[in-house]
Amino acid sequence: MVLEKLGDSLKNTLHKIAQSIFVDERLINELVKDIQRALLQADVNVKLVFNLTEKIKQRALKEEPPAGLTKKEYLIKIVYEELVNFVGGKQEKVEVSGKPFRIMLLGLFGSGKTTTTGKLARFYTKRGFKVAIVGLDIHRPAAMEQIEQVAKSVGVKFFLDKKLKDPVSIYKKFSEEYADYDVLIIDTAGRDALSSDLIREIEEISKEVKPNERILVISADIGQTAQQQAEQFHKSCDINGIIVTKMDGTAKGGGALSACAVSGAKIKFIGTGEKSDDLEQFNPEGFIGRMLGMGDIEALLEKAKEAISEEDAEDLGKRFLKGEFNLIDLYEQMQAMKKMGHLSKIAEMIPGFSQLKLPKEMLEVQQGKLEKWKYAMDSMRKEELEDPDIIDSARLERISRGSGIPVSDIRELLKQYKQSKKLVKMFKGNKGDLSKMMKKFGGRMPMGM
Ligand code: GDP
Ligand code: MG
């Protein structure tokens, strides 16, 4: 794994959290120090490190864990989320669209452009695209041989000209052939530094090629100085993304990744070796997850997801307002409340509801009751769930026998349903004036038990 050492230190840190008894300020401070040490050792810029750990600290001190997560678990989640943001946040893939899709690589000498050209050719060939390589490096004598060799090794068509002395002419020379290909990877020449000469060359090529992606190739072994390079290229050459190469061979990878992430351009791939298969799409979540021990993090995120999502709650709120409400909804709603702890969170998402001050105990769902109701509902027929009003005493008896739940409990469920339905009706007719409605119920919410 790349950045193995950093991964190990971070894993140790998380382990410490897991083993601690409380989450308190002392633990948070210790955690922050550990993370700082680990990142500084991976050559991450001091200022970036302090910004990151300050964010983690503030969140850890202020935020309350959502229902379903313990304080410790939530602390681990905060560290994970902030590290993901630190290396770029959400993944941005290079999606092939239009034909031929033109990817142009640029960057300094030795950054890994030509090698990466081959890797990308292989990446897209494996995904079923017809790929060709165009070699436009006219500055180094051996460059054309190298690109020829790279193209042959991955088995794709290549276009180059060893005599022409200008990249635009080389590109134009084959222009009629490009239409046959889905993806064109265009390798360009580098310089020792980003010179005006290089900027001009890139602009001239760009004007002719009209690349869909202009990708800067940066070597990870330059560490945190990658920030300056990435920013300069971002500003002068209007790049769409970055590929960080040589992540395998250096302890400075953390510095390079975080430096690129703050440059304003997205990291799209990372190079992890010299072979043509050593290329990964860069996915911050997956990358950090693996570093911290994927299984653990996944389980944790799963757990957090189980607590109801805001969208679900909102959906429920909307359906509720429309008056589409049957026993299944009631049950789902109660489950949602159970997951969230109490109704107030749903209430916050329903317009007008949040102003009401509802006593907490009234809103909490009683676990035992909910279970019984679930068994009862399992024994109901579809038409009964959808229209509980048809449940007469004969049906009640049947449901009770089928579920093993006493008739009195099922009656209570039905009563709950009727009250909720009444509330829904009032909602429909009376959306604006909730307090008046509350008065009719004597200040009690029938839904919340
Ligand atoms: P260019 O000048 O930008 O075209 O760079 P090259 O593609 O010629 O690569 C320069 C050197 O870096 C070569 O020796 C490559 O084998 C090596 N290289 C490129 N990418 C990687 C990588 O991801 N990992 C490692 N270990 N070496 C790489
Ligand atoms: Mg090259």
Coordinates of C-alpha atoms and ligand atoms in Angstrom, one line a residue:
M1 CA 0.0 0.0 0.0
V2 CA 1.2 3.5 -0.7
L3 CA 1.9 5.6 2.3
E4 CA 2.1 2.6 4.5
K5 CA 3.9 4.3 7.3
L6 CA 1.4 7.1 7.5
G7 CA -1.4 4.5 7.4
D8 CA 0.1 2.7 10.3
S9 CA 0.5 5.7 12.4
L10 CA -3.1 6.9 11.7
K11 CA -4.4 3.4 12.4
N12 CA -2.6 3.4 15.8
T13 CA -4.1 6.7 16.6
L14 CA -7.6 5.5 15.9
H15 CA -6.9 2.4 17.9
K16 CA -6.1 4.6 20.8
I17 CA -9.5 6.3 20.5
A18 CA -11.2 2.9 20.4
Q19 CA -9.5 1.8 23.5
S20 CA -10.0 4.9 25.6
I21 CA -12.7 5.0 28.1
F22 CA -14.1 8.5 27.5
V23 CA -13.9 11.0 24.8
D24 CA -12.7 14.1 26.6
E25 CA -10.6 17.1 25.8
R26 CA -7.5 15.3 26.9
L27 CA -8.1 12.5 24.5
I28 CA -8.9 14.9 21.7
N29 CA -5.7 16.8 22.3
E30 CA -3.7 13.7 22.3
L31 CA -5.4 12.6 19.1
V32 CA -4.6 15.9 17.5
K33 CA -0.9 15.6 18.4
D34 CA -0.7 12.1 17.0
I35 CA -2.3 13.1 13.7
Q36 CA 0.0 16.1 13.5
R37 CA 3.1 14.0 14.0
A38 CA 2.0 11.4 11.5
L39 CA 1.2 13.9 8.8
L40 CA 4.4 16.0 9.3
Q41 CA 6.4 12.8 9.0
A42 CA 4.7 12.2 5.6
D43 CA 6.0 15.7 4.6
V44 CA 2.6 17.4 4.7
N45 CA 2.9 21.2 4.9
V46 CA 2.8 22.4 8.5
K47 CA 0.2 25.0 7.9
L48 CA -2.1 22.5 6.2
V49 CA -1.6 20.1 9.1
F50 CA -2.5 22.7 11.7
N51 CA -5.6 23.8 9.8
L52 CA -6.7 20.2 9.5
T53 CA -6.2 19.3 13.1
E54 CA -7.9 22.5 14.3
K55 CA -10.9 21.5 12.3
I56 CA -10.9 18.0 13.8
K57 CA -10.5 19.5 17.3
Q58 CA -13.3 22.0 16.9
R59 CA -15.7 19.4 15.5
A60 CA -14.8 16.9 18.2
L61 CA -15.4 19.4 20.9
K62 CA -18.6 20.9 19.6
E63 CA -20.6 18.3 17.7
E64 CA -22.8 15.7 19.3
P65 CA -22.8 12.2 17.8
P66 CA -26.0 11.4 15.8
A67 CA -28.3 8.7 17.1
G68 CA -26.8 5.3 16.6
L69 CA -23.1 6.3 17.1
T70 CA -21.2 6.5 20.3
K71 CA -18.9 9.5 21.0
K72 CA -15.9 7.4 20.2
E73 CA -17.3 6.2 16.9
Y74 CA -18.2 9.7 16.0
L75 CA -14.8 10.9 16.7
I76 CA -13.3 8.3 14.4
K77 CA -15.8 9.4 11.8
I78 CA -14.8 13.0 12.1
V79 CA -11.2 12.1 11.6
Y80 CA -12.1 10.1 8.6
E81 CA -14.2 12.8 7.0
E82 CA -11.7 15.5 7.6
L83 CA -8.9 13.4 6.1
V84 CA -11.1 12.7 3.1
N85 CA -11.6 16.5 2.6
F86 CA -8.0 17.0 3.1
V87 CA -7.1 15.0 0.0
G88 CA -9.8 16.5 -2.1
G89 CA -13.2 15.4 -0.9
K90 CA -15.6 13.8 -3.4
Q91 CA -14.1 11.7 -6.2
E92 CA -14.1 13.2 -9.7
K93 CA -13.8 10.7 -12.4
V94 CA -12.6 11.3 -16.0
E95 CA -15.8 10.3 -17.9
V96 CA -15.2 9.6 -21.6
S97 CA -17.7 11.6 -23.7
G98 CA -17.6 12.5 -27.3
K99 CA -15.3 10.8 -29.9
P100 CA -12.4 10.9 -29.9
F101 CA -12.1 11.9 -26.2
R102 CA -8.8 13.8 -26.0
I103 CA -6.7 13.6 -22.9
M104 CA -3.6 15.7 -23.0
L105 CA -0.8 15.3 -20.4
L106 CA 1.5 18.1 -19.5
G107 CA 4.1 18.6 -16.8
L108 CA 7.8 19.1 -16.1
F109 CA 10.6 16.8 -17.3
G110 CA 10.7 13.4 -15.6
S111 CA 7.3 13.8 -13.9
G112 CA 6.0 10.7 -15.5
K113 CA 4.0 11.9 -18.5
T114 CA 5.2 9.3 -21.0
T115 CA 4.9 6.5 -18.6
T116 CA 1.4 7.7 -17.6
T117 CA 0.4 7.9 -21.3
G118 CA 0.9 4.2 -21.5
K119 CA -0.9 3.6 -18.2
L120 CA -3.9 5.6 -19.3
A121 CA -3.9 3.8 -22.7
R122 CA -4.1 0.5 -20.9
F123 CA -6.7 1.8 -18.4
Y124 CA -9.1 2.8 -21.2
T125 CA -8.3 -0.2 -23.4
K126 CA -9.2 -2.5 -20.5
R127 CA -12.6 -0.7 -20.2
G128 CA -13.4 -1.5 -23.8
F129 CA -12.4 1.8 -25.5
K130 CA -10.4 2.0 -28.7
V131 CA -7.3 4.0 -27.7
A132 CA -4.5 5.7 -29.6
I133 CA -1.5 7.6 -28.4
V134 CA -0.1 10.7 -30.0
G135 CA 3.5 11.7 -29.2
L136 CA 4.2 15.4 -29.3
D137 CA 7.5 15.6 -27.4
I138 CA 9.9 17.1 -29.9
H139 CA 12.4 18.3 -27.3
R140 CA 14.1 15.2 -26.2
P141 CA 15.8 13.1 -28.9
A142 CA 14.8 9.8 -27.4
A143 CA 11.3 10.8 -26.6
M144 CA 9.8 9.4 -29.8
E145 CA 11.4 6.0 -29.3
Q146 CA 10.2 6.0 -25.7
I147 CA 6.6 6.7 -26.7
E148 CA 6.7 4.1 -29.5
Q149 CA 7.9 1.5 -27.0
V150 CA 5.3 2.5 -24.5
A151 CA 2.5 2.2 -27.1
K152 CA 3.7 -1.1 -28.3
S153 CA 4.0 -2.5 -24.7
V154 CA 0.3 -1.8 -24.1
G155 CA -0.7 -2.7 -27.7
V156 CA -2.3 0.5 -28.9
K157 CA -1.9 2.4 -32.1
F158 CA 0.5 5.4 -32.0
F159 CA 1.0 8.5 -34.0
L160 CA 4.3 10.3 -34.1
D161 CA 6.8 11.8 -36.5
K162 CA 10.5 11.7 -35.8
K163 CA 11.3 14.4 -38.4
L164 CA 8.8 17.2 -37.9
K165 CA 10.0 19.8 -35.5
D166 CA 6.8 21.3 -34.2
P167 CA 4.1 19.5 -32.2
V168 CA 1.2 21.2 -33.9
S169 CA 2.3 20.0 -37.3
I170 CA 2.7 16.4 -35.9
Y171 CA -0.8 16.5 -34.5
K172 CA -2.3 17.9 -37.7
K173 CA -0.5 15.3 -39.8
F174 CA -2.7 12.5 -38.5
S175 CA -5.9 14.4 -38.0
E176 CA -8.0 12.3 -40.3
E177 CA -7.2 9.2 -38.5
Y178 CA -8.3 10.2 -35.1
A179 CA -12.0 9.7 -35.7
D180 CA -11.5 6.0 -35.6
Y181 CA -10.6 6.1 -31.9
D182 CA -12.7 6.5 -28.7
V183 CA -9.8 7.9 -26.7
L184 CA -6.7 9.8 -27.7
I185 CA -3.9 10.2 -25.2
I186 CA -1.6 13.0 -26.1
D187 CA 1.9 13.1 -24.6
T188 CA 3.7 16.4 -24.6
A189 CA 7.1 17.7 -23.8
G190 CA 8.2 19.1 -20.5
R191 CA 10.8 21.6 -19.2
D192 CA 12.8 21.9 -16.1
A193 CA 10.4 24.5 -14.8
L194 CA 7.2 26.1 -15.9
S195 CA 8.7 28.6 -18.4
S196 CA 6.8 31.0 -20.7
D197 CA 8.1 28.9 -23.5
L198 CA 6.4 25.8 -22.1
I199 CA 3.2 27.7 -21.5
R200 CA 3.2 29.0 -25.1
E201 CA 3.8 25.5 -26.4
I202 CA 0.9 24.1 -24.3
E203 CA -1.4 26.8 -25.6
E204 CA -0.5 26.2 -29.2
I205 CA -1.1 22.5 -28.9
S206 CA -4.3 23.1 -27.0
K207 CA -5.6 25.4 -29.7
E208 CA -5.2 22.6 -32.2
V209 CA -6.1 19.6 -30.1
K210 CA -9.0 21.1 -28.1
P211 CA -8.4 18.6 -25.4
N212 CA -11.4 17.4 -23.2
E213 CA -9.0 17.0 -20.4
R214 CA -5.7 18.8 -19.7
I215 CA -4.1 16.9 -17.0
L216 CA -1.0 17.9 -15.1
V217 CA 1.4 15.1 -14.2
I218 CA 3.3 15.7 -11.0
S219 CA 5.8 13.4 -9.3
A220 CA 5.0 12.7 -5.6
D221 CA 8.7 12.8 -4.7
I222 CA 8.7 16.6 -4.8
G223 CA 6.5 16.4 -1.7
Q224 CA 4.8 19.6 -0.5
T225 CA 6.4 21.8 -3.1
A226 CA 3.8 20.2 -5.4
Q227 CA 1.5 22.9 -4.2
Q228 CA 3.3 25.7 -6.0
Q229 CA 3.7 23.7 -9.1
A230 CA 0.1 22.7 -9.2
E231 CA -1.1 26.2 -8.5
Q232 CA 1.1 27.6 -11.3
F233 CA -0.1 25.2 -13.8
H234 CA -3.6 25.6 -12.7
K235 CA -3.3 29.3 -13.2
S236 CA -1.3 29.4 -16.5
C237 CA -2.5 26.3 -18.3
D238 CA -6.0 25.9 -17.2
I239 CA -5.7 22.3 -16.2
N240 CA -8.7 20.1 -15.5
G241 CA -7.0 17.7 -13.1
I242 CA -3.8 16.2 -11.8
I243 CA -2.2 12.8 -11.9
V244 CA 0.3 12.3 -9.0
T245 CA 2.9 9.7 -10.0
K246 CA 5.5 7.7 -8.1
M247 CA 3.3 7.4 -5.0
D248 CA 4.9 4.1 -4.5
G249 CA 8.5 5.2 -4.2
T250 CA 8.4 8.0 -1.7
A251 CA 7.5 8.8 1.9
K252 CA 6.5 12.3 0.7
G253 CA 3.3 11.1 -1.0
G254 CA 1.2 12.6 1.8
G255 CA 2.8 16.0 1.2
A256 CA 2.2 15.8 -2.6
L257 CA -1.4 14.7 -2.3
S258 CA -2.5 17.3 0.2
A259 CA -0.5 20.0 -1.6
C260 CA -2.3 19.2 -4.9
A261 CA -5.6 19.0 -3.2
V262 CA -5.4 22.6 -2.1
S263 CA -4.3 23.8 -5.5
G264 CA -7.8 24.0 -6.7
A265 CA -7.4 21.2 -9.3
K266 CA -8.7 17.7 -8.6
I267 CA -6.4 14.7 -8.4
K268 CA -7.9 12.2 -10.8
F269 CA -5.4 9.3 -10.8
I270 CA -2.3 8.3 -8.9
G271 CA 0.6 6.4 -10.3
T272 CA 1.9 3.6 -8.0
G273 CA 4.7 2.0 -10.0
E274 CA 6.6 1.8 -13.2
K275 CA 4.4 -0.8 -14.9
S276 CA 1.5 0.0 -17.1
D277 CA -1.0 -1.4 -14.7
D278 CA 0.2 0.8 -11.8
L279 CA -2.5 3.4 -12.1
E280 CA -5.5 4.0 -9.8
Q281 CA -8.4 6.3 -10.2
F282 CA -8.0 8.5 -7.2
N283 CA -10.9 8.3 -4.8
P284 CA -10.3 10.2 -1.6
E285 CA -12.9 8.2 0.4
G286 CA -11.5 4.9 -0.7
F287 CA -7.9 6.0 -0.3
I288 CA -8.3 7.3 3.3
G289 CA -10.6 4.4 4.1
R290 CA -7.9 1.9 3.1
M291 CA -5.3 3.9 5.0
L292 CA -7.3 3.8 8.2
G293 CA -8.4 0.1 7.7
M294 CA -11.3 -0.1 5.3
G295 CA -13.3 -2.7 7.1
D296 CA -13.6 -0.7 10.3
I297 CA -14.4 2.5 8.6
E298 CA -17.0 0.9 6.4
A299 CA -18.8 -0.7 9.3
L300 CA -18.8 2.6 11.1
L301 CA -20.2 4.5 8.1
E302 CA -22.8 1.8 7.7
K303 CA -23.9 2.3 11.2
A304 CA -24.2 6.0 10.7
K305 CA -26.3 5.5 7.6
E306 CA -28.7 3.3 9.5
A307 CA -29.8 6.3 11.5
I308 CA -32.3 7.8 9.2
S309 CA -31.1 10.1 6.4
E310 CA -32.4 13.6 6.2
E311 CA -33.9 12.8 2.8
D312 CA -35.9 9.9 4.2
A313 CA -37.2 12.1 7.0
E314 CA -38.1 14.8 4.6
D315 CA -39.9 12.3 2.3
L316 CA -41.9 11.1 5.2
G317 CA -42.7 14.6 6.2
K318 CA -44.0 15.4 2.7
R319 CA -46.1 12.3 2.4
F320 CA -47.5 13.1 5.8
L321 CA -48.4 16.5 4.7
K322 CA -50.1 15.2 1.6
G323 CA -52.3 13.0 3.8
E324 CA -51.1 9.8 2.2
F325 CA -50.9 7.8 5.3
N326 CA -51.6 4.2 6.2
L327 CA -50.4 1.7 8.7
I328 CA -47.2 0.9 6.9
D329 CA -46.3 4.6 7.0
L330 CA -47.2 4.8 10.6
Y331 CA -44.9 1.9 11.3
E332 CA -42.1 3.3 9.2
Q333 CA -42.5 6.6 10.8
M334 CA -42.2 5.1 14.2
Q335 CA -39.1 3.2 13.2
A336 CA -37.6 6.3 11.9
M337 CA -38.3 8.0 15.1
K338 CA -36.8 5.2 17.0
K339 CA -33.6 5.4 14.9
M340 CA -33.4 9.1 15.5
G341 CA -34.2 8.9 19.1
H342 CA -37.3 11.0 19.0
L343 CA -39.8 12.8 16.7
S344 CA -38.3 16.2 17.1
K345 CA -35.8 15.6 14.3
I346 CA -38.6 14.7 11.8
A347 CA -40.5 17.7 13.2
E348 CA -37.7 20.0 12.4
M349 CA -38.0 19.1 8.7
I350 CA -41.7 19.7 8.5
P351 CA -42.5 23.3 7.9
G352 CA -44.1 25.0 10.9
F353 CA -43.5 22.0 13.1
S354 CA -40.2 23.2 14.5
Q355 CA -41.7 26.1 16.4
L356 CA -43.7 23.7 18.6
K357 CA -42.1 22.8 21.8
L358 CA -42.9 19.2 22.3
P359 CA -42.0 17.4 25.5
K360 CA -39.3 14.9 24.8
E361 CA -40.7 11.9 26.6
M362 CA -43.9 12.2 24.5
L363 CA -41.9 11.8 21.4
E364 CA -39.8 8.9 22.3
V365 CA -40.8 5.6 20.8
Q366 CA -41.2 2.7 23.1
Q367 CA -39.2 -0.2 21.7
G368 CA -41.4 -2.9 23.2
K369 CA -44.6 -1.6 21.8
L370 CA -43.1 -1.1 18.4
E371 CA -41.9 -4.7 18.2
K372 CA -45.4 -6.0 19.1
W373 CA -47.0 -3.8 16.5
K374 CA -44.6 -5.1 14.0
Y375 CA -45.6 -8.7 14.7
A376 CA -49.2 -7.7 14.5
M377 CA -48.7 -6.0 11.2
D378 CA -46.9 -9.0 9.8
S379 CA -50.1 -10.9 10.3
M380 CA -52.2 -8.4 8.5
R381 CA -53.3 -8.6 4.9
K382 CA -52.3 -6.0 2.4
E383 CA -55.8 -4.5 2.3
E384 CA -55.8 -4.2 6.1
L385 CA -52.5 -2.4 6.2
E386 CA -53.6 0.0 3.5
D387 CA -57.0 0.6 5.0
P388 CA -57.1 -0.4 8.7
D389 CA -60.7 0.8 9.0
I390 CA -61.8 -2.5 7.6
I391 CA -60.4 -4.4 10.5
D392 CA -63.5 -5.6 12.4
S393 CA -63.5 -7.8 15.5
A394 CA -63.3 -11.0 13.4
R395 CA -60.2 -9.8 11.6
L396 CA -58.8 -8.6 14.9
E397 CA -59.1 -12.1 16.3
R398 CA -57.4 -13.6 13.3
I399 CA -54.5 -11.1 13.4
S400 CA -54.1 -11.8 17.1
R401 CA -54.0 -15.5 16.6
G402 CA -51.6 -15.2 13.7
S403 CA -49.2 -12.9 15.5
G404 CA -49.5 -14.0 19.1
I405 CA -50.1 -10.4 20.1
P406 CA -53.1 -9.7 22.4
V407 CA -56.1 -8.1 20.9
S408 CA -55.7 -5.2 23.3
D409 CA -52.3 -4.3 21.9
I410 CA -53.6 -4.4 18.3
R411 CA -56.5 -2.2 19.3
E412 CA -54.0 0.3 20.7
L413 CA -52.1 0.2 17.4
L414 CA -55.4 1.0 15.6
K415 CA -56.2 3.7 18.0
Q416 CA -52.8 5.2 17.4
Y417 CA -53.4 5.0 13.7
K418 CA -56.7 6.7 13.9
Q419 CA -55.3 9.6 15.9
S420 CA -52.4 10.0 13.6
K421 CA -54.8 10.0 10.6
K422 CA -56.9 12.7 12.2
L423 CA -53.8 14.7 12.7
V424 CA -52.9 14.3 9.1
K425 CA -56.3 15.5 8.0
M426 CA -55.9 18.6 10.2
F427 CA -52.5 19.2 8.7
K428 CA -54.0 19.2 5.2
G429 CA -56.7 21.6 6.1
N430 CA -54.8 23.7 8.5
K431 CA -51.2 23.8 7.5
G432 CA -50.6 27.3 8.6
D433 CA -51.9 27.2 12.1
L434 CA -50.3 24.5 14.0
S435 CA -50.7 26.0 17.4
K436 CA -54.5 26.1 17.0
M437 CA -54.4 22.5 16.1
M438 CA -52.3 21.6 19.0
K439 CA -54.9 23.2 21.3
K440 CA -57.6 20.9 19.9
F441 CA -55.5 18.1 21.0
G442 CA -55.1 19.6 24.4
G443 CA -51.5 20.2 23.8
R444 CA -50.8 16.5 23.1
M445 CA -49.4 15.0 20.0
P446 CA -51.3 11.9 19.3
M447 CA -48.6 10.5 17.1
G448 CA -45.8 10.6 19.5
M449 CA -47.3 8.4 22.2
Ligands
GDP1 P1 8.3 12.4 -18.5 O1 9.6 13.0 -18.7 O2 7.3 13.2 -17.8 O3 7.7 11.8 -19.7 O4 8.5 11.1 -17.5 P2 8.7 9.6 -17.8 O5 7.4 9.0 -18.1 O6 9.8 9.4 -18.8 O7 9.1 9.0 -16.4 C1 10.3 9.4 -15.7 C2 10.7 8.2 -14.8 O8 9.8 8.1 -13.8 C3 10.8 6.9 -15.5 O9 11.9 6.3 -15.1 C4 9.5 6.2 -15.1 O10 9.8 4.8 -15.0 C5 9.3 6.7 -13.7 N1 7.9 6.7 -13.3 C6 6.9 7.2 -13.8 N2 5.7 7.0 -13.1 C7 6.1 6.3 -12.1 C8 5.4 5.7 -10.9 O11 4.2 5.9 -10.7 N3 6.2 5.0 -10.0 C9 7.5 4.9 -10.2 N4 8.2 4.2 -9.2 N5 8.2 5.4 -11.2 C10 7.5 6.1 -12.1
MG2 MG 8.2 12.1 -21.7

